[in-house]
Amino acid sequence: MSAVSVLGRGAHAQLAGGLGGTAAFAPVRRFDVDRRRVRVAATLPEAGSLGDELAGVVREACERAGLTPAQRAATPLLLAVHGHPAAGRVSEKHGSTPTAAGFAAELAASTELGGVAGVYTCACVSASTAVADAAALMRLGRADRVVVAAGYLVEPDQFALFDAGRAMATDGAARPFSAGRGGLLLGDAVSAIVLESGARDPLAEVVGWGRAGDGYHTVRPDPEGAGLARAITAALRRAGVLPAEVGYVNANASGAEGDSAEAAALHRALGAAAATVPVSSTKSVHGHGLEGSGLLELIVTAQAIHAGKLPVNAGYLGADPACALDVIVGAPREAASPYALSLNAAFGGANTALLVRAS
Amino acid sequence: MTTAELAVLTEVEWPRGAEPPAVPGFVVSSFSPLVTELARRCLAERHGSAPAPATVGERTAALLVTASGDAESAAHVAHAVDTGARVGPLLFFQSVPNSVAGHVATQWGLGGPVLCVSPVGGARETGLARAGLLIDDGDADEVLVVCVEQAAPPAAGQTGDGPSGSAFLVSRGETR
């Protein structure tokens, strides 16, 4: 695995930042934000282009997994992105519109992978859906090894849209599940993992996954969390894991009002265990990486349970009765179980749950 | 199992040159109205009017397959950002294709996975492969696949082709 975010380069930097629990939001220097209501995000100052950063994490993940050139050439790519970075700014004389699949093909070629097996443009569940599909392909015997990559680098168009939608916090902090939370903040998230069926010495195992829709509203989450609860239940069922065995939840919560829907989903899916399982959202530290978020958060989660230390939920001001969870505040906790959930939800009422086990 | 064994329950094609009716809440672009109308025509053949019966709807996924996505909205936002114009709040909600997929799921009571993919190869083949995976993996019994492309801007003095698309509903055999 490999990742790049405001917390630094490399997978270990992500865990260190998550355990440190210091929010990394700062004034945006990457582009002009003078016209925006909110002017902070979690950006890595020296980040390259999205294509270059994605190629970097794919190469590093393949090297760390020890893939030979021949193995790489036989390994397909699943990519999660918003779209082709040039989309929206193509002149008419350019002809055809650049596509996300075309971007994925360029990435697979530049990293010498064996083509593209899937390109996910489903907003904030793009990366987690790609991981779920990759795991499904392996369970069904349709693939032995895949590379999943996902990336978002904070850029002016999405920033402007989130600002126009009044979705971002005006007080400079994302405060998941907290009283007084005022919205999310964006952050860089570029990651890649090599998933292999029956790997001999894995860093972590994806043992369960689930995807389900709310069917409730175009963009708002179901306040009762029924769709996310079904995704969680599907993930546990696939793994044969009981709710009480889950030792950590890296929540989707972004600091938005809808965090309470996720709390409801956890209670619905986990029952009594929801009140005692340690929960944090690492978005509070590295920001919301949109299409890249699910993979960055999965990497943080996998590393956390591998290390036996659970990341902090930064920005927490106090309990919100609508979010009755055991939120990890102040300092990291010891992990009491090798199982952890990484949850994601998106516009359209899309929900995913990934269950990982520490190796 | 292979995708060849998938049963296509209903299928509709978008008539060449036609424009979809507007959908409240979606602005600037024909992308989301086209998805909504294609889904309506396809699901109406199966279920009559919305919503779908709960037992089927809860296990039906909404899958949107589009290479260039909502290119019209993306270009509108990029132009506004580049020229310092105001970005309207409604554009935030339609900034990702998931939103209209969720709009369809809400209208029709679909509780299966909601996802959007960019086709690798043909849109229909990509849709069938992804739908087959969702069904075989157990997260859905039926999958509504909507394939949509907005037309490229017409050359000067030419009339555009209009948007294109199709929608089909697939399952593995008869669903309860």
Coordinates of C-alpha atoms in Angstrom, one line a residue:
Chain A
M1 CA 0.0 0.0 0.0
S2 CA 1.0 3.6 -0.5
A3 CA -0.6 6.9 0.1
V4 CA -0.1 10.7 -0.2
S5 CA -2.0 13.2 1.8
V6 CA -1.4 16.4 3.9
L7 CA 0.0 14.0 6.5
G8 CA 2.9 13.2 4.1
R9 CA 4.1 10.6 1.7
G10 CA 3.9 6.9 2.4
A11 CA 1.5 4.7 4.3
H12 CA 3.3 5.1 7.6
A13 CA 2.9 8.9 7.5
Q14 CA -0.9 8.4 7.4
L15 CA -1.0 6.4 10.5
A16 CA 1.4 8.7 12.3
G17 CA -0.8 11.6 11.5
G18 CA -3.9 9.8 12.5
L19 CA -2.5 8.8 15.8
G20 CA -1.1 12.3 16.4
G21 CA -4.6 13.6 16.0
T22 CA -3.6 17.1 14.9
A23 CA -5.9 18.5 12.3
A24 CA -3.9 19.6 9.2
F25 CA -6.1 22.3 7.8
A26 CA -4.4 25.5 6.6
P27 CA -5.1 28.4 4.2
V28 CA -5.2 27.2 0.6
R29 CA -2.3 28.4 -1.5
R30 CA -2.7 26.1 -4.5
F31 CA -5.3 28.3 -6.2
D32 CA -7.2 31.5 -5.7
V33 CA -9.8 31.3 -2.9
D34 CA -10.4 35.0 -2.5
R35 CA -14.0 34.7 -3.7
R36 CA -14.8 31.8 -1.4
R37 CA -16.5 31.8 2.0
V38 CA -14.2 29.1 3.3
R39 CA -10.4 29.3 2.5
V40 CA -8.8 26.4 4.2
A41 CA -8.2 22.8 3.3
A42 CA -5.7 20.0 4.0
T43 CA -3.3 20.1 1.1
L44 CA 0.2 18.8 0.7
P45 CA 2.3 21.8 -0.3
E46 CA 4.6 20.1 -2.8
A47 CA 2.0 17.8 -4.4
G48 CA 2.4 17.1 -8.1
S49 CA -0.3 16.6 -10.7
L50 CA -3.0 14.0 -9.9
G51 CA -1.6 11.8 -12.7
D52 CA 1.9 12.0 -11.4
E53 CA 0.9 11.4 -7.8
L54 CA -1.3 8.4 -8.7
A55 CA 1.5 6.9 -10.8
G56 CA 3.8 7.4 -7.8
V57 CA 1.6 5.6 -5.3
V58 CA 0.8 2.8 -7.8
R59 CA 4.6 2.2 -8.4
E60 CA 5.3 2.3 -4.7
A61 CA 2.5 -0.1 -3.8
C62 CA 3.7 -2.6 -6.5
E63 CA 7.3 -2.3 -5.3
R64 CA 6.3 -2.9 -1.7
A65 CA 4.2 -5.9 -2.7
G66 CA 7.3 -7.3 -4.5
L67 CA 5.6 -7.5 -7.9
T68 CA 7.9 -8.4 -10.7
P69 CA 7.5 -6.6 -14.1
A70 CA 5.7 -9.7 -15.4
Q71 CA 3.4 -9.8 -12.5
R72 CA 2.6 -6.1 -12.9
A73 CA 1.9 -6.7 -16.6
A74 CA -0.7 -9.3 -15.6
T75 CA -2.4 -7.2 -12.9
P76 CA -5.3 -4.9 -13.8
L77 CA -6.1 -1.5 -12.4
L78 CA -9.3 -0.4 -10.7
L79 CA -9.3 3.4 -10.4
A80 CA -11.5 5.8 -8.4
V81 CA -11.4 9.4 -9.6
H82 CA -13.8 12.3 -10.1
G83 CA -13.1 12.3 -13.8
H84 CA -10.3 13.2 -16.2
P85 CA -8.5 16.2 -14.7
A86 CA -8.9 18.1 -18.0
A87 CA -12.6 17.6 -18.2
G88 CA -14.5 20.9 -18.2
R89 CA -11.7 22.8 -19.8
V90 CA -11.5 21.3 -23.3
S91 CA -11.8 23.6 -26.2
E92 CA -14.2 22.7 -29.0
K93 CA -11.4 22.2 -31.4
H94 CA -9.9 19.6 -29.1
G95 CA -12.7 17.3 -30.2
S96 CA -13.7 14.4 -27.9
T97 CA -14.2 15.0 -24.2
P98 CA -11.5 13.4 -22.0
T99 CA -12.8 10.6 -19.9
A100 CA -12.1 9.0 -16.6
A101 CA -11.5 5.7 -18.4
G102 CA -9.0 7.4 -20.7
F103 CA -7.2 8.8 -17.7
A104 CA -7.1 5.3 -16.1
A105 CA -5.7 3.8 -19.3
E106 CA -2.9 6.4 -19.3
L107 CA -2.2 5.5 -15.6
A108 CA -2.1 1.8 -16.3
A109 CA 0.2 2.3 -19.2
S110 CA 2.6 4.6 -17.4
T111 CA 2.8 2.2 -14.4
E112 CA 3.1 -0.9 -16.7
L113 CA 0.0 -2.6 -15.3
G114 CA -2.1 -5.0 -17.3
G115 CA -4.9 -2.7 -18.4
V116 CA -7.9 -1.3 -16.7
A117 CA -10.6 -3.5 -15.0
G118 CA -12.9 -0.7 -13.6
V119 CA -13.2 3.1 -13.3
Y120 CA -15.3 4.4 -10.5
T121 CA -16.8 7.9 -10.5
C122 CA -19.3 7.5 -7.7
A123 CA -18.3 10.5 -5.6
C124 CA -17.3 9.7 -2.0
V125 CA -17.8 5.9 -2.3
S126 CA -15.7 5.6 -5.5
A127 CA -12.6 4.1 -3.8
S128 CA -14.5 1.9 -1.3
T129 CA -16.7 0.6 -4.1
A130 CA -13.6 -0.2 -6.1
V131 CA -12.2 -2.2 -3.2
A132 CA -15.5 -4.0 -2.7
D133 CA -15.6 -5.0 -6.3
A134 CA -12.0 -6.1 -6.3
A135 CA -12.7 -8.3 -3.3
A136 CA -15.8 -9.7 -5.0
L137 CA -13.8 -10.4 -8.2
M138 CA -11.4 -12.5 -6.1
R139 CA -14.1 -14.3 -4.1
L140 CA -15.7 -15.3 -7.3
G141 CA -12.5 -16.4 -8.8
R142 CA -12.5 -13.8 -11.5
A143 CA -9.1 -12.2 -10.5
D144 CA -6.1 -13.2 -8.4
R145 CA -4.5 -9.9 -8.0
V146 CA -5.5 -6.3 -8.7
V147 CA -4.2 -2.8 -8.0
V148 CA -6.8 -0.4 -6.6
A149 CA -5.9 3.3 -6.9
A150 CA -7.9 6.3 -5.9
G151 CA -7.1 10.0 -6.0
Y152 CA -8.3 13.5 -5.4
L153 CA -6.2 16.6 -5.0
V154 CA -7.9 19.7 -3.8
E155 CA -8.6 21.9 -6.9
P156 CA -10.6 25.0 -7.7
D157 CA -13.8 23.5 -9.2
Q158 CA -14.9 21.1 -6.5
F159 CA -13.7 23.7 -3.9
A160 CA -16.0 26.3 -5.5
L161 CA -18.9 23.8 -5.6
F162 CA -18.6 22.8 -1.9
D163 CA -18.3 26.4 -1.0
A164 CA -21.4 27.3 -3.0
G165 CA -23.3 24.4 -1.4
R166 CA -22.2 25.8 2.1
A167 CA -20.9 22.3 2.9
M168 CA -17.6 23.4 4.4
A169 CA -17.0 24.4 8.0
T170 CA -16.4 28.2 8.5
D171 CA -14.5 27.8 11.7
G172 CA -11.4 26.1 10.2
A173 CA -12.0 22.6 11.7
A174 CA -13.9 19.5 10.7
R175 CA -15.6 18.1 13.8
P176 CA -17.1 14.7 13.1
F177 CA -19.9 13.6 15.5
S178 CA -19.3 16.7 17.7
A179 CA -21.7 19.2 19.1
G180 CA -21.2 22.4 17.2
R181 CA -20.0 20.8 14.0
G182 CA -20.3 23.1 11.0
G183 CA -19.4 21.1 7.9
L184 CA -16.5 19.2 6.2
L185 CA -13.2 20.4 4.9
L186 CA -11.5 19.1 1.8
G187 CA -8.1 17.3 1.7
D188 CA -5.7 15.6 -0.6
A189 CA -6.0 11.8 -0.8
V190 CA -4.1 9.7 -3.3
S191 CA -3.6 6.1 -2.5
A192 CA -3.0 2.7 -4.0
I193 CA -3.1 -0.9 -2.7
V194 CA -2.3 -4.3 -4.2
L195 CA -5.0 -6.8 -3.3
E196 CA -4.1 -10.4 -3.8
S197 CA -6.1 -13.5 -3.2
G198 CA -4.4 -15.8 -0.7
A199 CA -1.3 -13.5 -0.2
R200 CA 1.3 -15.1 2.0
D201 CA 2.3 -12.2 4.2
P202 CA -0.4 -9.5 3.8
L203 CA -0.4 -6.2 5.7
A204 CA -4.1 -6.7 6.3
E205 CA -7.0 -8.6 4.9
V206 CA -10.3 -7.3 3.4
V207 CA -12.5 -9.9 4.9
G208 CA -15.9 -8.3 4.4
W209 CA -17.6 -5.7 2.3
G210 CA -21.1 -4.4 1.6
R211 CA -22.7 -1.8 -0.7
A212 CA -26.3 -0.5 -0.4
G213 CA -28.4 2.5 -1.3
D214 CA -30.7 4.6 0.8
G215 CA -33.4 5.2 -1.8
Y216 CA -34.2 8.1 0.4
H217 CA -33.0 11.4 -1.1
T218 CA -31.0 12.7 -4.0
V219 CA -28.2 14.0 -1.8
R220 CA -29.2 13.8 1.9
P221 CA -28.5 10.6 3.9
D222 CA -31.4 8.7 5.3
P223 CA -31.6 10.0 8.9
E224 CA -32.3 6.4 10.1
G225 CA -29.2 5.1 8.4
A226 CA -31.0 2.1 6.9
G227 CA -28.9 1.8 3.8
L228 CA -25.5 2.2 5.5
A229 CA -26.7 -0.3 8.1
R230 CA -27.4 -2.9 5.4
A231 CA -24.0 -2.3 3.9
I232 CA -22.4 -2.9 7.4
T233 CA -24.5 -6.0 7.9
A234 CA -23.5 -7.4 4.5
A235 CA -19.8 -6.8 5.3
L236 CA -20.1 -8.6 8.7
R237 CA -22.1 -11.5 7.1
R238 CA -19.6 -12.1 4.3
A239 CA -16.8 -12.3 6.9
G240 CA -18.8 -14.3 9.5
V241 CA -17.9 -11.7 12.1
L242 CA -20.3 -10.6 14.9
P243 CA -20.9 -7.0 15.8
A244 CA -19.2 -7.4 19.2
E245 CA -16.0 -8.5 17.4
V246 CA -15.5 -5.2 15.6
G247 CA -12.8 -3.3 17.5
Y248 CA -12.8 0.0 15.6
V249 CA -14.8 2.0 13.1
N250 CA -13.2 4.6 10.9
A251 CA -16.4 6.4 10.2
N252 CA -17.5 8.3 7.1
A253 CA -18.5 11.3 9.3
S254 CA -17.1 14.5 7.9
G255 CA -18.3 17.1 10.4
A256 CA -21.6 17.6 8.5
E257 CA -25.0 17.6 10.1
G258 CA -25.7 14.2 8.5
D259 CA -23.1 12.5 10.8
S260 CA -26.0 11.6 13.0
A261 CA -27.3 9.3 10.2
E262 CA -24.1 7.3 10.5
A263 CA -24.5 7.0 14.2
A264 CA -28.1 5.7 13.6
A265 CA -26.7 3.2 11.1
L266 CA -24.1 1.9 13.5
H267 CA -26.8 1.4 16.2
R268 CA -29.1 -0.3 13.7
A269 CA -26.3 -2.6 12.4
L270 CA -24.3 -3.3 15.5
G271 CA -27.0 -3.2 18.2
A272 CA -25.6 -3.0 21.7
A273 CA -22.0 -3.1 20.4
A274 CA -22.5 0.3 18.8
A275 CA -22.3 2.0 22.2
T276 CA -18.9 0.6 23.1
V277 CA -17.0 0.1 19.8
P278 CA -14.3 2.9 19.5
V279 CA -15.1 5.2 16.6
S280 CA -13.2 8.0 15.0
S281 CA -13.3 9.7 11.6
T282 CA -9.8 10.4 10.3
K283 CA -11.3 13.0 8.0
S284 CA -11.0 15.2 11.0
V285 CA -7.2 15.1 10.5
H286 CA -6.6 14.7 6.8
G287 CA -9.8 16.2 5.4
H288 CA -12.3 14.8 3.0
G289 CA -10.6 13.4 0.0
L290 CA -13.8 12.8 -2.0
E291 CA -13.2 10.1 -4.6
G292 CA -9.9 9.3 -2.9
S293 CA -11.3 9.2 0.7
G294 CA -12.3 5.5 0.9
L295 CA -8.9 4.2 0.1
L296 CA -6.9 6.6 2.2
E297 CA -9.2 5.8 5.1
L298 CA -8.9 2.0 4.5
I299 CA -5.1 2.3 4.6
V300 CA -5.2 4.3 7.8
T301 CA -7.6 1.8 9.3
A302 CA -5.6 -1.3 8.2
Q303 CA -2.4 0.2 9.6
A304 CA -4.1 1.2 12.8
I305 CA -5.3 -2.3 13.7
H306 CA -2.0 -3.7 12.5
A307 CA -0.2 -1.4 15.0
G308 CA -2.8 -2.0 17.7
K309 CA -3.4 1.8 18.0
L310 CA -6.7 3.6 17.1
P311 CA -6.6 7.1 15.6
V312 CA -8.1 10.2 17.2
N313 CA -11.2 12.1 16.2
A314 CA -9.9 15.6 16.1
G315 CA -11.9 18.8 16.5
Y316 CA -14.3 17.3 19.0
L317 CA -15.9 19.9 21.2
G318 CA -18.4 17.7 23.1
A319 CA -21.1 15.1 22.7
D320 CA -24.0 15.5 20.4
P321 CA -26.9 13.4 21.8
A322 CA -27.8 12.5 18.2
C323 CA -24.4 10.8 17.8
A324 CA -24.3 8.5 20.9
L325 CA -21.0 6.7 20.1
D326 CA -17.7 6.0 21.9
V327 CA -15.7 8.6 20.0
I328 CA -11.9 8.5 20.4
V329 CA -10.9 11.9 21.6
G330 CA -7.7 13.3 23.1
A331 CA -5.3 10.3 22.6
P332 CA -5.1 7.1 20.6
R333 CA -6.6 4.0 22.1
E334 CA -5.3 0.4 22.2
A335 CA -7.0 -1.9 19.8
A336 CA -8.9 -4.7 21.5
S337 CA -9.8 -6.7 18.3
P338 CA -8.1 -7.3 15.0
Y339 CA -11.3 -6.3 13.1
A340 CA -12.1 -2.8 12.0
L341 CA -14.8 -1.2 9.7
S342 CA -14.1 1.6 7.3
L343 CA -17.3 3.2 6.3
N344 CA -18.1 5.6 3.4
A345 CA -21.3 7.3 2.1
A346 CA -21.9 9.6 -0.8
F347 CA -24.5 11.8 -2.6
G348 CA -27.2 9.6 -4.1
G349 CA -27.6 7.7 -0.9
A350 CA -24.7 5.4 -1.7
N351 CA -23.1 3.5 1.2
T352 CA -20.2 1.1 1.6
A353 CA -18.7 -0.8 4.4
L354 CA -15.3 -2.5 4.3
L355 CA -14.2 -4.9 7.1
V356 CA -10.5 -5.5 7.5
R357 CA -8.6 -7.8 9.8
A358 CA -5.1 -7.2 11.0
S359 CA -2.5 -9.7 10.0
Chain B
M1 CA -21.3 -17.9 -13.9
T2 CA -20.6 -15.5 -16.7
T3 CA -22.3 -12.3 -17.8
A4 CA -23.6 -14.1 -20.8
E5 CA -26.2 -15.8 -18.5
L6 CA -27.6 -12.5 -17.4
A7 CA -31.3 -12.0 -18.4
V8 CA -32.2 -8.5 -19.7
L9 CA -35.7 -8.0 -18.4
T10 CA -36.5 -4.6 -20.1
E11 CA -34.5 -2.3 -22.4
V12 CA -35.1 1.1 -23.9
E13 CA -33.1 3.2 -26.3
W14 CA -33.1 7.0 -26.3
P15 CA -34.6 8.3 -29.6
R16 CA -32.0 10.1 -31.6
G17 CA -32.3 13.9 -31.5
A18 CA -34.8 13.9 -28.6
E19 CA -34.4 16.1 -25.6
P20 CA -35.5 14.9 -22.2
P21 CA -38.0 16.8 -20.0
A22 CA -36.5 19.0 -17.3
V23 CA -36.3 17.6 -13.8
P24 CA -36.8 20.1 -10.9
G25 CA -33.6 20.7 -8.9
F26 CA -31.3 19.9 -11.8
V27 CA -30.1 22.9 -13.9
V28 CA -27.8 23.9 -16.8
S29 CA -27.4 20.4 -18.3
S30 CA -29.5 17.7 -19.9
F31 CA -27.4 14.9 -18.3
S32 CA -29.5 14.3 -15.2
P33 CA -32.9 14.7 -17.0
L34 CA -31.7 12.2 -19.5
V35 CA -30.8 9.7 -16.9
T36 CA -34.1 10.2 -15.0
E37 CA -36.2 9.8 -18.2
L38 CA -34.3 6.7 -19.4
A39 CA -34.7 5.1 -16.0
R40 CA -38.4 6.0 -15.9
R41 CA -39.1 4.4 -19.3
C42 CA -37.1 1.3 -18.5
L43 CA -38.6 0.8 -15.0
A44 CA -42.1 1.6 -16.2
E45 CA -41.9 -1.4 -18.5
R46 CA -41.1 -3.6 -15.5
H47 CA -43.1 -2.0 -12.7
G48 CA -45.7 0.3 -14.3
S49 CA -45.5 3.4 -12.2
A50 CA -43.1 4.3 -9.4
P51 CA -42.2 3.0 -6.8
A52 CA -41.2 -0.5 -7.6
P53 CA -42.7 -3.2 -5.3
A54 CA -40.7 -3.1 -2.1
T55 CA -39.5 -6.7 -2.2
V56 CA -37.9 -6.2 -5.6
G57 CA -37.0 -2.5 -5.2
E58 CA -35.0 -3.1 -2.0
R59 CA -32.7 -5.5 -3.9
T60 CA -32.4 -3.4 -7.1
A61 CA -29.2 -1.5 -7.8
A62 CA -28.8 1.7 -9.8
L63 CA -25.7 1.7 -12.0
L64 CA -24.9 4.6 -14.2
V65 CA -22.4 4.1 -17.0
T66 CA -21.0 7.2 -18.6
A67 CA -17.6 8.1 -20.2
S68 CA -17.7 11.8 -20.1
G69 CA -20.2 12.3 -17.3
D70 CA -22.1 15.5 -17.0
A71 CA -19.7 17.4 -19.3
E72 CA -22.1 20.3 -19.7
S73 CA -22.2 21.0 -15.9
A74 CA -18.4 20.5 -15.6
A75 CA -17.7 23.0 -18.4
H76 CA -20.2 25.5 -16.8
V77 CA -18.5 25.3 -13.4
A78 CA -15.0 25.5 -14.9
H79 CA -16.0 28.6 -16.9
A80 CA -17.5 30.2 -13.8
V81 CA -14.4 29.5 -11.8
D82 CA -12.1 30.8 -14.5
T83 CA -14.0 34.0 -15.0
G84 CA -14.8 34.7 -11.4
A85 CA -18.6 34.3 -12.0
R86 CA -20.9 33.0 -9.2
V87 CA -21.3 29.2 -8.9
G88 CA -24.9 28.4 -8.1
P89 CA -25.6 26.1 -5.1
L90 CA -27.7 23.7 -7.2
L91 CA -24.6 22.9 -9.2
F92 CA -23.0 21.5 -6.0
F93 CA -25.7 18.8 -5.8
Q94 CA -25.3 17.7 -9.4
S95 CA -21.5 17.8 -9.4
V96 CA -21.3 14.1 -9.2
P97 CA -23.3 11.5 -11.3
N98 CA -24.3 9.7 -8.1
S99 CA -26.8 12.4 -7.3
V100 CA -29.1 11.6 -10.3
A101 CA -28.6 7.9 -9.7
G102 CA -29.8 8.5 -6.1
H103 CA -32.7 10.6 -7.5
V104 CA -33.8 7.6 -9.6
A105 CA -33.4 5.3 -6.6
T106 CA -35.5 7.5 -4.4
Q107 CA -38.2 7.9 -7.0
W108 CA -38.5 4.2 -7.6
G109 CA -37.7 2.9 -4.1
L110 CA -34.5 1.2 -5.0
G111 CA -32.3 0.1 -2.1
G112 CA -29.5 -1.7 -3.8
P113 CA -26.1 -0.3 -4.4
V114 CA -25.8 3.1 -6.2
L115 CA -22.8 3.4 -8.4
C116 CA -21.3 5.2 -11.4
V117 CA -18.6 3.9 -13.6
S118 CA -16.7 5.1 -16.7
P119 CA -16.9 2.4 -19.4
V120 CA -13.8 0.4 -20.2
G121 CA -14.6 -0.6 -23.8
G122 CA -18.3 -0.5 -24.6
A123 CA -20.8 1.0 -22.2
R124 CA -23.2 -1.9 -22.6
E125 CA -20.5 -4.5 -21.9
T126 CA -19.2 -2.5 -18.9
G127 CA -22.8 -2.3 -17.6
L128 CA -23.5 -6.0 -18.0
A129 CA -20.2 -6.9 -16.4
R130 CA -20.6 -4.6 -13.3
A131 CA -24.3 -5.7 -13.0
G132 CA -23.3 -9.3 -13.1
L133 CA -20.7 -8.8 -10.4
L134 CA -23.1 -7.1 -8.1
I135 CA -25.7 -9.8 -8.5
D136 CA -23.2 -12.7 -8.2
D137 CA -21.6 -11.1 -5.2
G138 CA -25.1 -10.9 -3.5
D139 CA -25.7 -7.2 -3.0
A140 CA -28.5 -7.0 -5.6
D141 CA -31.0 -9.3 -7.4
E142 CA -31.7 -6.8 -10.2
V143 CA -29.6 -4.0 -11.6
L144 CA -30.9 -0.9 -13.5
V145 CA -28.1 0.0 -15.9
V146 CA -28.4 3.5 -17.5
C147 CA -25.8 4.3 -20.2
V148 CA -25.6 8.0 -21.1
E149 CA -23.5 10.3 -23.1
Q150 CA -24.0 13.9 -23.8
A151 CA -23.4 15.0 -27.3
A152 CA -20.1 16.7 -28.2
P153 CA -20.7 20.4 -29.0
P154 CA -21.6 20.7 -32.7
A155 CA -19.2 22.3 -35.1
A156 CA -20.0 25.8 -36.2
G157 CA -23.1 25.9 -38.5
Q158 CA -23.9 22.2 -37.8
T159 CA -26.8 20.7 -35.9
G160 CA -25.8 18.5 -33.0
D161 CA -26.8 14.9 -32.6
G162 CA -28.3 15.4 -29.2
P163 CA -27.7 13.1 -26.3
S164 CA -27.6 9.4 -26.6
G165 CA -28.3 6.6 -24.1
S166 CA -30.0 3.4 -23.2
A167 CA -31.3 1.7 -20.1
F168 CA -31.8 -1.9 -19.3
L169 CA -32.8 -3.9 -16.3
V170 CA -30.9 -7.2 -15.7
S171 CA -31.2 -10.2 -13.3
R172 CA -30.1 -13.8 -13.2
G173 CA -33.3 -15.5 -14.0
E174 CA -36.7 -14.7 -12.5
T175 CA -36.6 -12.5 -9.4
R176 CA -39.2 -12.9 -6.7

